[in-house]
Coordinates of N, CA and C in Angstrom, one line a residue:
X1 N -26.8 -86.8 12.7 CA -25.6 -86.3 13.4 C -24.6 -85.7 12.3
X2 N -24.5 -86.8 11.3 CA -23.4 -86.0 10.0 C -24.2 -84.9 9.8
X3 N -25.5 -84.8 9.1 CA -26.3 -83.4 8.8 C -26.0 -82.8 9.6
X4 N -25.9 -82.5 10.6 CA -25.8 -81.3 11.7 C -24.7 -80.8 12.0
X5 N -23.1 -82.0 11.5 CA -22.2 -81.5 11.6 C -21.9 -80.6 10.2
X6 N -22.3 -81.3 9.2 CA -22.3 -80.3 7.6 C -22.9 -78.7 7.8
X7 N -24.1 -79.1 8.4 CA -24.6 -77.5 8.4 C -23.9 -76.6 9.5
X8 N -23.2 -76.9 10.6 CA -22.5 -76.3 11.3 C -21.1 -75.3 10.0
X9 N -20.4 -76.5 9.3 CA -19.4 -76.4 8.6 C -20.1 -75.0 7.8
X10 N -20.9 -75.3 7.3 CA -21.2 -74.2 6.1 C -21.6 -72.6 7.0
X11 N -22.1 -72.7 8.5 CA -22.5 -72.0 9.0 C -21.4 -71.1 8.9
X12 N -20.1 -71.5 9.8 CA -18.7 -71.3 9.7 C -18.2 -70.5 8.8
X13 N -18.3 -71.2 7.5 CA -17.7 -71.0 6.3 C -18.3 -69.8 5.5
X14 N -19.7 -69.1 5.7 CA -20.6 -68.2 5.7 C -19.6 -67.3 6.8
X15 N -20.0 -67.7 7.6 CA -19.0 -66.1 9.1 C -17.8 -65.5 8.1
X16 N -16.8 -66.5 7.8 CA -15.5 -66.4 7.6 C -15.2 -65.6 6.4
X17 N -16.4 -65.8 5.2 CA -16.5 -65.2 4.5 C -17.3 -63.6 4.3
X18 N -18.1 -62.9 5.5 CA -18.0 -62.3 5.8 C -17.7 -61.2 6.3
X19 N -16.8 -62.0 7.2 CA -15.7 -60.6 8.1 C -14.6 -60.5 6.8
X20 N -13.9 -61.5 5.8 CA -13.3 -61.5 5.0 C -13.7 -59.9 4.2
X21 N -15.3 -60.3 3.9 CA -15.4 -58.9 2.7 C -15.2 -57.6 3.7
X22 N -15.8 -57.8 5.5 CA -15.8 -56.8 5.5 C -14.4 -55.9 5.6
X23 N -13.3 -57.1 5.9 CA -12.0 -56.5 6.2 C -11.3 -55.6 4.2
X24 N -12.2 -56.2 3.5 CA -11.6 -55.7 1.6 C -11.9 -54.5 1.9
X25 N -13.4 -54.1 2.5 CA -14.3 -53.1 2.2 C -13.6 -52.3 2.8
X26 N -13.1 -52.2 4.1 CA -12.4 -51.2 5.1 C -11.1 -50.5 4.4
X27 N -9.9 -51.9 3.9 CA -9.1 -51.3 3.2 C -9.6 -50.3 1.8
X28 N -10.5 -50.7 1.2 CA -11.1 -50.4 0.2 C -11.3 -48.5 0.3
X29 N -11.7 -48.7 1.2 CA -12.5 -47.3 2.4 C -11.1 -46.5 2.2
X30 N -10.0 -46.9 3.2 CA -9.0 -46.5 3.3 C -8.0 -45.6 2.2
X31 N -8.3 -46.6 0.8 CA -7.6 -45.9 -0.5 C -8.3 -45.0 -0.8
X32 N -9.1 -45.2 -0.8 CA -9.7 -43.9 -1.7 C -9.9 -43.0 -0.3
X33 N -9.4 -43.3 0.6 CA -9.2 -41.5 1.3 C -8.2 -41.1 0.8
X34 N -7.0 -41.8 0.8 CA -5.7 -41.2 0.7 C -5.4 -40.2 -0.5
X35 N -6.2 -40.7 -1.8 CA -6.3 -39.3 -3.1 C -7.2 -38.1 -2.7
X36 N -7.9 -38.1 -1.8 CA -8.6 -37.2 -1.5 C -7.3 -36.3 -0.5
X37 N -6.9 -36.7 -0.1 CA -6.1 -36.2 1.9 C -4.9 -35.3 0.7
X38 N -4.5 -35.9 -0.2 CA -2.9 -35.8 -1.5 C -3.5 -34.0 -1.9
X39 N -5.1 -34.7 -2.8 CA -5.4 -33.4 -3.1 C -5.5 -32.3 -2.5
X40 N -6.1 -32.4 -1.0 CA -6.0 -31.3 0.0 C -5.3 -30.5 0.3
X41 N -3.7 -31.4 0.2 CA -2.8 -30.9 0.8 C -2.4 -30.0 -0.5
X42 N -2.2 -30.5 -2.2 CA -1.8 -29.5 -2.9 C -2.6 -28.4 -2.9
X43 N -4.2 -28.5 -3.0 CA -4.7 -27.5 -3.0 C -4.5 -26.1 -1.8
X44 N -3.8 -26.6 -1.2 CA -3.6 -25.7 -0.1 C -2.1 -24.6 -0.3
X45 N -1.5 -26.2 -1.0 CA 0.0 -25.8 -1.2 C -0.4 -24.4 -2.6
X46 N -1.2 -24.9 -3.3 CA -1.2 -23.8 -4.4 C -2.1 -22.4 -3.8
X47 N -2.5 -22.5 -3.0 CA -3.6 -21.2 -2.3 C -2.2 -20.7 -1.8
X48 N -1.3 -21.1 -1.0 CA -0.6 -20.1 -0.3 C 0.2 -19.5 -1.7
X49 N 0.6 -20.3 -2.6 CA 1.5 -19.8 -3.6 C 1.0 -18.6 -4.4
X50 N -0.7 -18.6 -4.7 CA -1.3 -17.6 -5.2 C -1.3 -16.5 -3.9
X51 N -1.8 -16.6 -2.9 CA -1.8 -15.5 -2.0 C -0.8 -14.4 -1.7
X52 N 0.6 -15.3 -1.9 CA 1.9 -14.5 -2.0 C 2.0 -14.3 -3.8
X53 N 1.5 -14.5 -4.3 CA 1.9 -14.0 -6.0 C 0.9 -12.5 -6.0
X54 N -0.2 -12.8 -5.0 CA -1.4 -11.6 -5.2 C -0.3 -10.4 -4.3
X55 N 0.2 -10.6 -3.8 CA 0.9 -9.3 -3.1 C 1.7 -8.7 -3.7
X56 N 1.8 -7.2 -3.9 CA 2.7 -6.3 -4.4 C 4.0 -6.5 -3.5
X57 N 5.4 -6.1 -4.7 CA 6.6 -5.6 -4.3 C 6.6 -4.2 -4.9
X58 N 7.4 -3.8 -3.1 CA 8.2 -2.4 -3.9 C 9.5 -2.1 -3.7
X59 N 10.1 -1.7 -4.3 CA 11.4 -1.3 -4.2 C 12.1 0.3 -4.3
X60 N 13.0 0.5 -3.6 CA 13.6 1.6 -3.5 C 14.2 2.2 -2.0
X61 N 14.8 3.9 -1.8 CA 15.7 4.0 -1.1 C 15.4 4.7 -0.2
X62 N 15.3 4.3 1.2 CA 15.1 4.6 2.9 C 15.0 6.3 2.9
X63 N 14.3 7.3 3.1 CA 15.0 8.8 2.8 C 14.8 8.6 4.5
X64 N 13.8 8.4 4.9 CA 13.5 9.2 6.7 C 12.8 7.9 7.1
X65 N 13.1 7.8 8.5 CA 12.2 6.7 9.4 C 11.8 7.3 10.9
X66 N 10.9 6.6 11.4 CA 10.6 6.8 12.8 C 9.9 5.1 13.5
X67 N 9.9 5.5 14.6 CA 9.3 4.2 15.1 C 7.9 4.0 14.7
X68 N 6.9 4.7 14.1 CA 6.0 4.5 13.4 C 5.8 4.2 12.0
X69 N 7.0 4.8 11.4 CA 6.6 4.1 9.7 C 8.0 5.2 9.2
X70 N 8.2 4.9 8.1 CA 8.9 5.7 7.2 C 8.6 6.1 5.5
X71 N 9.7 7.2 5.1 CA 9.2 7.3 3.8 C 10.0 6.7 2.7
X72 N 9.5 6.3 1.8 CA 10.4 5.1 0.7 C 10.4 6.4 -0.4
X73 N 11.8 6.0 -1.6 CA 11.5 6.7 -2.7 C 11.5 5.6 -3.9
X74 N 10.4 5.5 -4.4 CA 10.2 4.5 -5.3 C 10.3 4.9 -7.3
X75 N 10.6 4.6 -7.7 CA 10.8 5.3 -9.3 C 9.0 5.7 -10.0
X76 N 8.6 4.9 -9.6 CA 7.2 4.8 -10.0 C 6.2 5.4 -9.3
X77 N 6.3 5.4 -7.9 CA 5.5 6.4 -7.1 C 5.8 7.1 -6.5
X78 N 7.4 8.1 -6.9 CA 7.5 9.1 -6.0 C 7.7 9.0 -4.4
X79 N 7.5 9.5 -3.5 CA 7.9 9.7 -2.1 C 6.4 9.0 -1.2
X80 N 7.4 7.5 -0.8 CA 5.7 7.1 -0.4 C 6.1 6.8 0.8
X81 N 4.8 7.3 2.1 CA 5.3 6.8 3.4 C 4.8 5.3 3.7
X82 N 4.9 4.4 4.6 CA 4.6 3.6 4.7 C 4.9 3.1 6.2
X83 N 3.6 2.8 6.6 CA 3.4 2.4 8.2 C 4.0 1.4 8.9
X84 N 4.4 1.2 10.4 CA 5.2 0.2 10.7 C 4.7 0.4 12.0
X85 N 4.1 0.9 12.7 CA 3.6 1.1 13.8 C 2.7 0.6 14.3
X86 N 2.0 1.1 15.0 CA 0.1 0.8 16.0 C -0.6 1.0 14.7
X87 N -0.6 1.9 14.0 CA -1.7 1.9 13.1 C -1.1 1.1 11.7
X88 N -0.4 0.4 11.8 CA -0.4 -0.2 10.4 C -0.9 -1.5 10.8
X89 N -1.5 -1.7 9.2 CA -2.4 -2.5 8.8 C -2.2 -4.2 9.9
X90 N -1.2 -4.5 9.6 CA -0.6 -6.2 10.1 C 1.0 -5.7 10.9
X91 N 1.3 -6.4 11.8 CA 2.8 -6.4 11.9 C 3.8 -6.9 11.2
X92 N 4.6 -6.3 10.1 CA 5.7 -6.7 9.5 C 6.5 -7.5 9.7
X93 N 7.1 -8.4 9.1 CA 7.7 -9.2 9.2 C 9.6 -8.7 8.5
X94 N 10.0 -8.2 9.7 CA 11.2 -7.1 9.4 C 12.9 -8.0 9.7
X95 N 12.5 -9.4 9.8 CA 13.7 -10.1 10.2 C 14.8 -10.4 8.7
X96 N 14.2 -10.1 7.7 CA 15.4 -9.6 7.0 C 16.1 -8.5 6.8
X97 N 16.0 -7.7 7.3 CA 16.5 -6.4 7.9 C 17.4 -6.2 8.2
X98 N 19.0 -6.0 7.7 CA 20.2 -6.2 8.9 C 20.0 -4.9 9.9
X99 N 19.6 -3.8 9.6 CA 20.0 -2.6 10.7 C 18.2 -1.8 10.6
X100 N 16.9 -2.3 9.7 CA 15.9 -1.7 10.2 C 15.9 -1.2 9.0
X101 N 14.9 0.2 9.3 CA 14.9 1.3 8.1 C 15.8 2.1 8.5
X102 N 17.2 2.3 7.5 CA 17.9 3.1 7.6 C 17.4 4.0 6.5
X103 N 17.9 5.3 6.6 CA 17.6 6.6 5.5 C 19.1 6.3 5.0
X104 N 18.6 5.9 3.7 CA 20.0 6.2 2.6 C 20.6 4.7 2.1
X105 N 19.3 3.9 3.0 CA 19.7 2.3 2.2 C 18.6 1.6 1.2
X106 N 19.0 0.6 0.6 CA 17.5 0.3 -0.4 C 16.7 -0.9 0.4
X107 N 15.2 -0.9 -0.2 CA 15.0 -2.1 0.6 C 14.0 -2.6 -0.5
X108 N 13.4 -3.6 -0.2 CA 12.3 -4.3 -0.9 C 11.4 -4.6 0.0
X109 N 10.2 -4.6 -0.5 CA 8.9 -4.7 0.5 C 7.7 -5.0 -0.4
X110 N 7.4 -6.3 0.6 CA 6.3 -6.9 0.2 C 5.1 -6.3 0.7
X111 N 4.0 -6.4 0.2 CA 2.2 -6.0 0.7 C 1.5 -6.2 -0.5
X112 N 1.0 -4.9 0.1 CA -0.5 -4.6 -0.8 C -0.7 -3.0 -1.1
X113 N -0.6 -2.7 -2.0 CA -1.2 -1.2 -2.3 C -2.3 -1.1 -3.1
X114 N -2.8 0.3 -1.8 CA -4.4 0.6 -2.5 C -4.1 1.7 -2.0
X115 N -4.3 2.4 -3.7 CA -4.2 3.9 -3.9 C -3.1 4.2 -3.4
X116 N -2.9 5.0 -2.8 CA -1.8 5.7 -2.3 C -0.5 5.3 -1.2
X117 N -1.8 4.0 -0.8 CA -1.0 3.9 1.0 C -0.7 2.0 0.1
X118 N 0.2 1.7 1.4 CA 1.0 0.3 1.2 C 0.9 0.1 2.4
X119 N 0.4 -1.6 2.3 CA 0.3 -1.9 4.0 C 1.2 -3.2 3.8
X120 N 2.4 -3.2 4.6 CA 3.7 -3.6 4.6 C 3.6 -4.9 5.1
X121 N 4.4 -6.4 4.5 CA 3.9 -7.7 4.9 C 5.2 -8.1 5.6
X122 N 6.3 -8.1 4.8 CA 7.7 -8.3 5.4 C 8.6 -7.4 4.6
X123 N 9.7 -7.0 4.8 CA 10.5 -6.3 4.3 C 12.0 -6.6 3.9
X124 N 13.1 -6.6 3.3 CA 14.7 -7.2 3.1 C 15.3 -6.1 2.8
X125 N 16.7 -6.3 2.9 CA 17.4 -5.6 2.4 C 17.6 -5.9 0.9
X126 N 18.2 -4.5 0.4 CA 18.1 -4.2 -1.1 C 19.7 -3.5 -1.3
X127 N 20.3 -3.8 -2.3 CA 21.8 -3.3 -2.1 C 21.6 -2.3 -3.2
X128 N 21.7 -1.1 -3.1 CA 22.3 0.4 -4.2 C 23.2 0.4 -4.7
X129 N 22.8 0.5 -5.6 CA 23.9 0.8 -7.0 C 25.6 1.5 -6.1
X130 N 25.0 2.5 -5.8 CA 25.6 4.1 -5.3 C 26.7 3.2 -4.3
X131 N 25.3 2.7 -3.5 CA 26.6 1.9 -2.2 C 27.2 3.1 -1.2
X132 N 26.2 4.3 -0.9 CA 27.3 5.1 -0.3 C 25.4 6.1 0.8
X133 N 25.6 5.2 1.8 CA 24.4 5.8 2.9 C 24.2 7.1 2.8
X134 N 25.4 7.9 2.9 CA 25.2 9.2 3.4 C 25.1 9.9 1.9
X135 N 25.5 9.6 1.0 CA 25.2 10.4 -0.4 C 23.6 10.4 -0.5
X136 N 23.1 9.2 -0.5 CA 21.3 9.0 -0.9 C 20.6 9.5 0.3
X137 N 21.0 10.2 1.4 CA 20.3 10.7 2.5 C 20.4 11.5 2.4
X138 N 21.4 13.0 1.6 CA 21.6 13.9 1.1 C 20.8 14.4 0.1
X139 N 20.8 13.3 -0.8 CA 19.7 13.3 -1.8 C 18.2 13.4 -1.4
X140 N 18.6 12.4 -0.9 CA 16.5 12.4 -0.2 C 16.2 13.9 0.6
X141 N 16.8 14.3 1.3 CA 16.6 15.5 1.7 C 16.2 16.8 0.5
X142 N 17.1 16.8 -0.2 CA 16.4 17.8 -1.6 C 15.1 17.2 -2.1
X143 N 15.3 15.7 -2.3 CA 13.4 15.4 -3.4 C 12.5 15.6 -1.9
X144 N 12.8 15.4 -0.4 CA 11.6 16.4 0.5 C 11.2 17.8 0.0
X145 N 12.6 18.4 -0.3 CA 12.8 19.7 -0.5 C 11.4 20.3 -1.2
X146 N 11.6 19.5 -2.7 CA 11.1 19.5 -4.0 C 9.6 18.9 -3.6
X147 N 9.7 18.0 -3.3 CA 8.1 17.6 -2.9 C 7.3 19.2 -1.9
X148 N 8.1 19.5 -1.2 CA 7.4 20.3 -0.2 C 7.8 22.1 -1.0
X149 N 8.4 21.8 -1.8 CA 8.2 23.0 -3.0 C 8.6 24.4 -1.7
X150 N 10.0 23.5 -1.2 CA 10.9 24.3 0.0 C 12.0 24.8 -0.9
X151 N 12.1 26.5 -1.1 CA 13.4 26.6 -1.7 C 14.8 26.7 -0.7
X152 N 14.3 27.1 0.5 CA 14.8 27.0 1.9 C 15.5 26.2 1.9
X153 N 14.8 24.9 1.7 CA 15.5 23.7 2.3 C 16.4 23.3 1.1
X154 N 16.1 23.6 0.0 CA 16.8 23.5 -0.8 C 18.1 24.2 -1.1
X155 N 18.1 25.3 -0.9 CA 18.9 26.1 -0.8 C 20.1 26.0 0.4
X156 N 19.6 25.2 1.5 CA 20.5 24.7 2.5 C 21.5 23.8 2.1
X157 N 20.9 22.8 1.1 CA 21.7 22.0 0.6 C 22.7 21.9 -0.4
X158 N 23.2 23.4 -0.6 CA 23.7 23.7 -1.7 C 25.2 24.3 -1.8
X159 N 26.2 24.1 -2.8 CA 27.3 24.8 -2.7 C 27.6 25.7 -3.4
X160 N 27.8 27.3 -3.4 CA 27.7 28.1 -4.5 C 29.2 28.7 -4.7
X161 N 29.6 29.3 -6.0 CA 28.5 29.1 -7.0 C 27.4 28.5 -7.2
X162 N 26.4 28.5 -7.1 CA 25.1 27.3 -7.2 C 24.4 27.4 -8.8
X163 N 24.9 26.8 -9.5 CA 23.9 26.9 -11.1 C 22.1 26.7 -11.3
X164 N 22.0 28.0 -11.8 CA 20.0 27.4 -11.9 C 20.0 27.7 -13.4
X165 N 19.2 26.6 -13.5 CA 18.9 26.5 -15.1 C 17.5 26.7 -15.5
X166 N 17.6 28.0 -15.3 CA 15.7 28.4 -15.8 C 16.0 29.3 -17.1
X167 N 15.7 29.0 -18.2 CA 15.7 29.2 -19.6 C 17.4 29.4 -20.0
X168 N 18.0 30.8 -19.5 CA 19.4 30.9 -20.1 C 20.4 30.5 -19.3
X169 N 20.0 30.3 -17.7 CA 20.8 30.0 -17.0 C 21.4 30.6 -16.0
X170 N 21.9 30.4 -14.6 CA 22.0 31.6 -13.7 C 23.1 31.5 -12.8
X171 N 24.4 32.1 -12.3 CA 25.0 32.0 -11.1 C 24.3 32.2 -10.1
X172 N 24.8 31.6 -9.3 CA 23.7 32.1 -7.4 C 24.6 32.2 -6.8
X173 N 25.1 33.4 -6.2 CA 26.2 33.2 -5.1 C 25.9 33.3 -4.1
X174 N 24.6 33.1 -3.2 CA 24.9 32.9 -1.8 C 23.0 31.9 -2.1
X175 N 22.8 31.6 -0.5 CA 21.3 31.2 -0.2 C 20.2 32.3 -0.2
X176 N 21.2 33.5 0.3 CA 20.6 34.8 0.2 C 19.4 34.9 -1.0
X177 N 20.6 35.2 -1.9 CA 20.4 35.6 -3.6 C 19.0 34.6 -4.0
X178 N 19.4 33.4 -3.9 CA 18.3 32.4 -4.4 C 17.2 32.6 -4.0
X179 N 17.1 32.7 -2.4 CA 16.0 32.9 -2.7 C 15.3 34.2 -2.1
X180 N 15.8 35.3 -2.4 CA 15.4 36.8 -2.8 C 15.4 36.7 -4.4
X181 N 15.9 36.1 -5.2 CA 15.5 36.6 -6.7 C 14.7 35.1 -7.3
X182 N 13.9 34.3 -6.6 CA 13.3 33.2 -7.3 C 12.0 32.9 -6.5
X183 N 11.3 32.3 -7.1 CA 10.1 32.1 -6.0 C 10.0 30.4 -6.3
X184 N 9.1 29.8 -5.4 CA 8.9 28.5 -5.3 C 8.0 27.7 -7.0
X185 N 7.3 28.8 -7.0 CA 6.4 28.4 -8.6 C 7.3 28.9 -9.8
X186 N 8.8 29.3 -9.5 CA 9.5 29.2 -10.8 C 10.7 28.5 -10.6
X187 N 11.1 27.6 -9.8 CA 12.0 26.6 -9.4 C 11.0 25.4 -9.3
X188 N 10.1 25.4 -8.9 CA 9.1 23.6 -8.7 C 8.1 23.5 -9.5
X189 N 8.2 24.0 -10.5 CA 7.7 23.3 -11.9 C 7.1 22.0 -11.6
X190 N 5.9 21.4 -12.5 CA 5.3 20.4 -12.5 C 6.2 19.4 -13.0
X191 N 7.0 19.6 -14.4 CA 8.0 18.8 -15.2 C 9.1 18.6 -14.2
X192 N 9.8 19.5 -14.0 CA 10.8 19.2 -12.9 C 10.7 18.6 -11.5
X193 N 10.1 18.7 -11.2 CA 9.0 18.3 -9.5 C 9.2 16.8 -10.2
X194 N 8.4 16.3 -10.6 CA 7.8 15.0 -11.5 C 9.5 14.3 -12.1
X195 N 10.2 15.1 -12.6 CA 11.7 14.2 -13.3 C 12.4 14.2 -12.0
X196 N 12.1 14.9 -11.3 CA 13.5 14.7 -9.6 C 12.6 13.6 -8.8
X197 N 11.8 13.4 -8.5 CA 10.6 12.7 -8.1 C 10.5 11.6 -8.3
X198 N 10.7 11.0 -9.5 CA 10.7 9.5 -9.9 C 12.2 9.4 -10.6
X199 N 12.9 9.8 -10.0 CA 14.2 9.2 -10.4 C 14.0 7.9 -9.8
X200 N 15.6 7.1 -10.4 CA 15.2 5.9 -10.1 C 16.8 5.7 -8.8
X201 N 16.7 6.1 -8.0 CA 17.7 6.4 -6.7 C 18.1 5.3 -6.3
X202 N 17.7 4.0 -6.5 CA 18.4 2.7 -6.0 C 19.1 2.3 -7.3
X203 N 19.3 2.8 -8.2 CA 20.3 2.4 -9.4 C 20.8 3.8 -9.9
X204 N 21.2 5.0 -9.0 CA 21.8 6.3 -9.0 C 23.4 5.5 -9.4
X205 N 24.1 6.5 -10.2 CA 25.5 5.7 -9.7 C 26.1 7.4 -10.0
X206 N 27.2 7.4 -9.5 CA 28.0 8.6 -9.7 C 29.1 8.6 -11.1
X207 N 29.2 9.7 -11.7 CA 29.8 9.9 -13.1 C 30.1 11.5 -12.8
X208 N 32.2 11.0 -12.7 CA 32.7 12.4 -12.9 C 32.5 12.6 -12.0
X209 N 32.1 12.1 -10.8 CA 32.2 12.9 -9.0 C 30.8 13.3 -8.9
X210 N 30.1 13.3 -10.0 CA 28.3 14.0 -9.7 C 27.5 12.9 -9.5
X211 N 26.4 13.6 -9.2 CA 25.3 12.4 -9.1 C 23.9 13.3 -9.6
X212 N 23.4 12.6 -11.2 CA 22.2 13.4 -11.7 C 21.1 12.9 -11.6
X213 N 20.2 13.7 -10.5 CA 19.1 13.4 -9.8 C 18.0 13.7 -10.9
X214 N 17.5 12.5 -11.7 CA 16.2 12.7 -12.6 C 16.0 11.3 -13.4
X215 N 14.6 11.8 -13.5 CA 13.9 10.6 -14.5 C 14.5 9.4 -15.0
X216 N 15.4 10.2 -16.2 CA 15.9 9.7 -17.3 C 17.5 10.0 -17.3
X217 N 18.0 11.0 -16.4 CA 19.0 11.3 -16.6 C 19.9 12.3 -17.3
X218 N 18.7 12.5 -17.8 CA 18.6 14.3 -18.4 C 18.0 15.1 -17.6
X219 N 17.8 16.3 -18.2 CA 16.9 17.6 -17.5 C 15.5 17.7 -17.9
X220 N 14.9 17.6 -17.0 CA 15.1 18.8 -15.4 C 16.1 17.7 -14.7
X221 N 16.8 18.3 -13.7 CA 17.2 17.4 -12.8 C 17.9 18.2 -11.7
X222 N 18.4 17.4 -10.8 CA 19.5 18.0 -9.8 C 21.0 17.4 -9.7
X223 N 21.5 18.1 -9.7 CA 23.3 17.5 -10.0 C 24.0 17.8 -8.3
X224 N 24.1 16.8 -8.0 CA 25.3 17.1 -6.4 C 26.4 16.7 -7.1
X225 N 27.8 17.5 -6.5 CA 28.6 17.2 -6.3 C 29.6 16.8 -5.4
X226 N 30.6 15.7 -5.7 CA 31.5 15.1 -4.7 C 32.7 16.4 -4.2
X227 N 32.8 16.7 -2.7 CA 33.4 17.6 -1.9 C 34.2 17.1 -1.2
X228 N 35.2 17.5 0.0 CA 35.6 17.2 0.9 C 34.4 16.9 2.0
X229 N 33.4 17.6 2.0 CA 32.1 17.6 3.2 C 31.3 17.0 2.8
X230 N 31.5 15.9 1.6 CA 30.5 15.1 0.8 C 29.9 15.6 -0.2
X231 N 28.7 15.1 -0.7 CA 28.3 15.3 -2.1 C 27.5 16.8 -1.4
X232 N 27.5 17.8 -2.5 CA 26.5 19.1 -2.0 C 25.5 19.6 -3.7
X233 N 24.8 20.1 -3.3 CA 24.0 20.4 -4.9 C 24.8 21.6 -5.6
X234 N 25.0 21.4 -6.6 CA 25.5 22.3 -7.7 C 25.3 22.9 -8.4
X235 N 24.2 22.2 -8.6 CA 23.3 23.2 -10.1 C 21.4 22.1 -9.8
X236 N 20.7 23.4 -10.0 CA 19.6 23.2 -10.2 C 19.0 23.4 -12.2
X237 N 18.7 22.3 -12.8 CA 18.2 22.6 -14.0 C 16.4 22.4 -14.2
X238 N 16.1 23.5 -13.8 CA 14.5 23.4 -14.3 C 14.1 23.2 -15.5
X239 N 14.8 23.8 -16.5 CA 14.4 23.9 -17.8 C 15.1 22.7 -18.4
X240 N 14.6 22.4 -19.6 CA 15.5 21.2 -21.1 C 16.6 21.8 -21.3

């Protein structure tokens, strides 16, 4: 009878000591998920952080918009449109925005560029040197001008006396004159086209009532001047 009750005891004592290991083994189980679940999460945290490091910014100032896209003027690439419509790439993320794409304000914009075109991810506002909408809308209207190698349009935007600087230098006294004595391939020069073109228009500031539209700040360039009817162009300098 005692034998039978000993071996019961040890029977017991065997059970107790196995659910024991199995309950170590379970926690056991449990820790070593939890460095695995940690690393997951950084590794994810650092994928989004590269994903947004892989995307281009651009910057610069609103010239034209429509409900499909508008065109930006960037220092470095000149007059670039960029989609916001049915055919653009993703839908933009435009809630930093206070008023949209305005022509004549700056903005910043994130994406991606390939080659020529920018497919737009979200966009902010960008504050201008200039600080004055309707001056850089004025502006933007001549570098269309110049881009589209329009003496017309250029010539619209002008107040004469109108100065052209092609070698010694020239009065223009009406729209007439200009463009009856000048043609499009001796006003839109490659150099000049190229220095009016990548000015840098979100850090424009005005000196003396002017505003010199170029590269560097030198010539070639375009010079508006401050009027009662706003800023108007004054002189055209094609040449150094």
């Amino acid at each position: 009878m005692r034998s039978k009750r000993i071996m019961a005891l040890a029977l017991l004592s065997i059970s107790l000591l196995s659910v024991g290991c199995g309950k170590k083994e379970s926690a056991g189980a449990k820790d070593s998920a939890t460095p695995s679940s940690v690393e997951s999460g950084t590794t994810l945290a650092e994928t989004s952080k590269e994903a947004e490091a892989a995307k281009d910014t651009l910057e610069g100032v609103v010239l034209d918009a429509s409900m499909n896209g508008f065109t930006l003027q960037n220092k470095d690439l000149g007059l670039v449109y960029v989609e916001t419509g049915e055919d653009a790439a993703e839908k933009p993320d435009l809630s930093k925005l206070a008023n949209g794409f305005t022509p004549g304000e700056g903005v910043k914009l994130l994406g991606k560029m390939d080659g020529q075109n920018f497919s737009l991810s979200a966009a902010a506002d960008q504050a201008t040197a200039l600080g004055d909408r309707d001056a850089l809308y004025t502006v933007g209207q001549a570098l269309f001008a110049v881009r589209d190698k329009n003496v017309q349009a250029l010539a619209e935007l002008a107040q004469y006396p109108l100065y052209l600087g092609i070698e010694s230098g020239n009065e223009i006294d009406s729209k007439d004159e200009l463009m009856r004595k000048y043609t499009a391939e001796q006003i839109f020069t490659e150099e000049f086209t190229n220095s009016v073109l990548h000015c840098d228009l979100l850090n424009l500031r005005e000196a003396g009532g002017n505003l010199v539209v170029s590269v560097d700040g030198g010539k070639p360039n375009l010079i508006f001047t401050k009027t009662d009817a706003g800023y108007r162009l004054s002189a055209i300098n094609v040449t150094k």
